[in-house]
Each structure stands twice: as structure tokens, then as C-alpha cells.
Coordinates of N, CA and C in Angstrom, one line a residue:
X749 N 0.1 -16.7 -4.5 CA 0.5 -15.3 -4.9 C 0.1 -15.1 -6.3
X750 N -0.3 -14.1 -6.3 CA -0.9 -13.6 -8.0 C -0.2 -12.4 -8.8
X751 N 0.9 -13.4 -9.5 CA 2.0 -12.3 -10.5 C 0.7 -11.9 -11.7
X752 N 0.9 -10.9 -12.5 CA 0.4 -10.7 -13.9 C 1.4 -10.2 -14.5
X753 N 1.4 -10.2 -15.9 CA 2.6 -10.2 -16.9 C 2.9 -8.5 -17.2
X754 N 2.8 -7.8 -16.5 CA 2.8 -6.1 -16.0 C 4.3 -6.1 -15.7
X755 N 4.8 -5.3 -16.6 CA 5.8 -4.8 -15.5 C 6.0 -3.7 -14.2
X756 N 6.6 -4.9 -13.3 CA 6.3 -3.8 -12.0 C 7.4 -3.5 -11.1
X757 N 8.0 -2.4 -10.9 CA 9.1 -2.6 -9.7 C 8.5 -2.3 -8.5
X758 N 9.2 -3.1 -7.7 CA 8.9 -3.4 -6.2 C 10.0 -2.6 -5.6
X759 N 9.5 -1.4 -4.7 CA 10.3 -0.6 -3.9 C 9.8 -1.3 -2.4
X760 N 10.9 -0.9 -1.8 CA 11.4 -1.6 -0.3 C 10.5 -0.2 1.0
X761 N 9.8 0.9 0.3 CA 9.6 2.1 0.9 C 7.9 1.5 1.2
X762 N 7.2 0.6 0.0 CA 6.2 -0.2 0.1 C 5.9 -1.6 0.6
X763 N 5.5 -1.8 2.4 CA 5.5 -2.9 3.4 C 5.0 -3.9 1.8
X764 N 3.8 -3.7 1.0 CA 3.4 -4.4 0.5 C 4.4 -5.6 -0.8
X765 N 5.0 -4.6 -1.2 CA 6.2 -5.1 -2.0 C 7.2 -5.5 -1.3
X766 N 7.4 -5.0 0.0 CA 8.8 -5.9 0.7 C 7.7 -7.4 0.6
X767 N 6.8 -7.5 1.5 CA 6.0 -9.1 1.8 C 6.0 -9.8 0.0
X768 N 5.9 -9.3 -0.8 CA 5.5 -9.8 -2.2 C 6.9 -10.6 -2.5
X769 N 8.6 -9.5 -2.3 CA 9.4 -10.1 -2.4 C 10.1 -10.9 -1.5
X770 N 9.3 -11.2 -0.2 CA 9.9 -12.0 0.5 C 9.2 -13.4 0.2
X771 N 7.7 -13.2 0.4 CA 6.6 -14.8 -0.2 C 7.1 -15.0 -1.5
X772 N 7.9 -14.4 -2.4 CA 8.5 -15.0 -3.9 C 10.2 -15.5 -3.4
X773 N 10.8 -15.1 -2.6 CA 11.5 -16.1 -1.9 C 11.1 -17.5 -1.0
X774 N 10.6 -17.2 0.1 CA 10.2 -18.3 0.5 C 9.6 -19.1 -0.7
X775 N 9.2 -19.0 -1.4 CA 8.1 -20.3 -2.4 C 9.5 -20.7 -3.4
X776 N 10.3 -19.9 -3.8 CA 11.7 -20.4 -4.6 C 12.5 -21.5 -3.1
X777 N 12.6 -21.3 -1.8 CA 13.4 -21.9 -1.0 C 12.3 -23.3 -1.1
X778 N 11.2 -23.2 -1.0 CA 10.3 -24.2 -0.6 C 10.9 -25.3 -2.0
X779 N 10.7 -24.8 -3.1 CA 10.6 -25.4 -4.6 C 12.5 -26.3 -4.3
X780 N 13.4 -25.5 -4.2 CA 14.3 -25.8 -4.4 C 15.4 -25.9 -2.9
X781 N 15.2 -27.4 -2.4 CA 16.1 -27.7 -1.2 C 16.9 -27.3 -0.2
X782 N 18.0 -26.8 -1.3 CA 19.1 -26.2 -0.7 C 19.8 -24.7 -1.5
X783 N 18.7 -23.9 -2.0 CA 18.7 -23.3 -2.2 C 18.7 -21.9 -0.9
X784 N 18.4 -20.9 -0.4 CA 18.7 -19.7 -0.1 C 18.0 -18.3 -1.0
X785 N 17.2 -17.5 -1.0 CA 16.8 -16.1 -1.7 C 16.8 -15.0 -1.0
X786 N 17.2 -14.3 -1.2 CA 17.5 -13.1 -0.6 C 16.8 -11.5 -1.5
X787 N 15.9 -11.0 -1.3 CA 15.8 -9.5 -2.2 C 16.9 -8.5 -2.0
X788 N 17.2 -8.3 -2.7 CA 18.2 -6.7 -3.0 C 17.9 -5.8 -3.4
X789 N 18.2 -4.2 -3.0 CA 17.2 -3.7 -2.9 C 18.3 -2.2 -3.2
X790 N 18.2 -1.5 -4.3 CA 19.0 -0.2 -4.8 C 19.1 0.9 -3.6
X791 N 19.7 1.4 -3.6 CA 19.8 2.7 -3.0 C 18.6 3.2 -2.8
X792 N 18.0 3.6 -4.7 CA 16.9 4.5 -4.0 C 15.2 3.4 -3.7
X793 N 15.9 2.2 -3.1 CA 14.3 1.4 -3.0 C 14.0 0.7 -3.7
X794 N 14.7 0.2 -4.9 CA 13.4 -0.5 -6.2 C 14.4 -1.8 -5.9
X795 N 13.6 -2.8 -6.3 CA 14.3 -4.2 -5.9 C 15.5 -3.8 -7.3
X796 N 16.4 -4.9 -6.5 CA 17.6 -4.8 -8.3 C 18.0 -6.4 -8.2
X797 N 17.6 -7.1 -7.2 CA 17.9 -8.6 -7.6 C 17.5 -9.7 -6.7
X798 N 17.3 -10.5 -7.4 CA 16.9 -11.6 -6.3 C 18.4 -12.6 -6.1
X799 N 19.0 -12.3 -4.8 CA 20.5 -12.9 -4.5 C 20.2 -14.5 -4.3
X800 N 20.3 -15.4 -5.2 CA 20.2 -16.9 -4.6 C 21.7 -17.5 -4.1
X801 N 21.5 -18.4 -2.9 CA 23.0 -19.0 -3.2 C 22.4 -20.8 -2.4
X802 N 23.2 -21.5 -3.2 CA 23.4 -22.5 -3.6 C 24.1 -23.2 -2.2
X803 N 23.5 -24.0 -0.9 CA 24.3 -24.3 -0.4 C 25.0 -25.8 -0.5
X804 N 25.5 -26.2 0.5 CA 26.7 -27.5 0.0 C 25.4 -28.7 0.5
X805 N 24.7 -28.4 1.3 CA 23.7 -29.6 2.6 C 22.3 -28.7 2.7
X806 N 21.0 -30.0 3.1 CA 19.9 -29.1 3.1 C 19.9 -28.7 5.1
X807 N 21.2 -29.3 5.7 CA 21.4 -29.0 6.8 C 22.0 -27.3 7.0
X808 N 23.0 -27.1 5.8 CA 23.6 -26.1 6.5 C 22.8 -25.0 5.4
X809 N 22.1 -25.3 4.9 CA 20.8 -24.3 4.5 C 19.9 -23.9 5.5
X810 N 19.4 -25.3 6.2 CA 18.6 -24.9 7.8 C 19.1 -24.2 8.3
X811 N 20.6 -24.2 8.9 CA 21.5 -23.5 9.7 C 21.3 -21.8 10.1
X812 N 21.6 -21.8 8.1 CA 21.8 -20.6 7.9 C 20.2 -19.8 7.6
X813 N 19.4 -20.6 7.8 CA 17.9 -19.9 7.5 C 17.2 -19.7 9.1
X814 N 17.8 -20.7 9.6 CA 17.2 -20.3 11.0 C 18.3 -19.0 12.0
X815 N 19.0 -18.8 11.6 CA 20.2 -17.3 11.7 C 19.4 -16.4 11.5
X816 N 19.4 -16.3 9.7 CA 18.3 -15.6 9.2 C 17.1 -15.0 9.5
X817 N 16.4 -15.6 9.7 CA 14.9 -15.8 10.1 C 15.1 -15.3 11.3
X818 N 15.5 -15.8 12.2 CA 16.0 -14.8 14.0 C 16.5 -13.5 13.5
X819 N 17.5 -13.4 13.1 CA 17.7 -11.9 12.8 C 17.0 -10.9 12.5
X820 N 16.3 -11.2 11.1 CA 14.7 -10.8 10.6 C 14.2 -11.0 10.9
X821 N 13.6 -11.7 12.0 CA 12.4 -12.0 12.7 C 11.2 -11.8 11.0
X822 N 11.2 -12.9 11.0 CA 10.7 -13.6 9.7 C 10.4 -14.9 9.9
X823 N 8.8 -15.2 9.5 CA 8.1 -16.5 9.6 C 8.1 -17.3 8.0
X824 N 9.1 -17.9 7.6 CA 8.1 -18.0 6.4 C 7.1 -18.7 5.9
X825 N 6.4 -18.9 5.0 CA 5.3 -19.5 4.9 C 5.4 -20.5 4.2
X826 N 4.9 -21.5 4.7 CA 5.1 -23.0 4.2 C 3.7 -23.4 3.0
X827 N 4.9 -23.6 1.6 CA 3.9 -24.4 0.3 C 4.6 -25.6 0.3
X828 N 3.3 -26.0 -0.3 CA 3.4 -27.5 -0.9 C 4.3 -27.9 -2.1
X829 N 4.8 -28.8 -2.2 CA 6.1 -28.9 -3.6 C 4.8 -29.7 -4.0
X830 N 4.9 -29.9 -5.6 CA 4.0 -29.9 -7.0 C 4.8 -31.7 -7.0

């Protein structure tokens, strides 16, 4: 994925910005175990936060990502840890 040092908001009204903020979650879930990312997204569309939460197991992180992922019918895309 190719960030530049621009400031940019990401509205939810643009397919391309939703995919931008979801492949910058998945690559934070990949990086960090038992982590969780979620985009949030203002009333009028512009992202307003990236929601992480911290779970207790990298089990009940699976749990709760394969819920996820069925609901949203969402593939994520698998990186390599560094």
C-alpha cells in the first residue's frame, strides 16, 4: 500500500477509501496478534478513527474476526510480518 505524507481524509461515499481503510487495518491485525481494527466513519463520511481493541487470546481474536469477516463478507489480505 502506498501512504504519502499529504494530508488526506478518507470518506466512506468513496469504494476506494473504504478498501484503503480496511487493507490499513488488516496489515495493523497481521503486524499485531491479538489485536482487532475497525474504521469509523462520521456522520457525514470522513473516516474519524481507527477503533483498535486489544483482545485477551490470539484465539478469541480469531473468534471474533471470523464473526466479522462473515458478517462483512470481507476477505482479508494476508502480509508477511518483517
Amino acid at each position: 500500500m502506498d501512504y504519502n505524507d499529504e494530508q488526506m481524509i478518507l470518506n466512506n461515499k468513496n469504494t476506494r477509501d473504504v478498501e484503503m481503510a480496511r487493507e490499513y487495518c488488516d496489515e495493523h491485525e497481521s503486524y499485531y496478534r491479538e489485536d482487532t481494527c475497525e474504521p469509523r466513519w462520521c456522520e457525514n463520511g470522513d473516516l474519524d478513527i481507527y477503533l483498535v481493541k486489544i483482545h485477551d487470546s490470539v484465539k478469541a481474536k480469531k473468534e471474533f474476526v471470523k464473526k466479522r469477516n462473515k458478517k462483512m463478507k470481507h476477505k482479508p489480505k494476508q502480509y508477511q510480518r518483517r
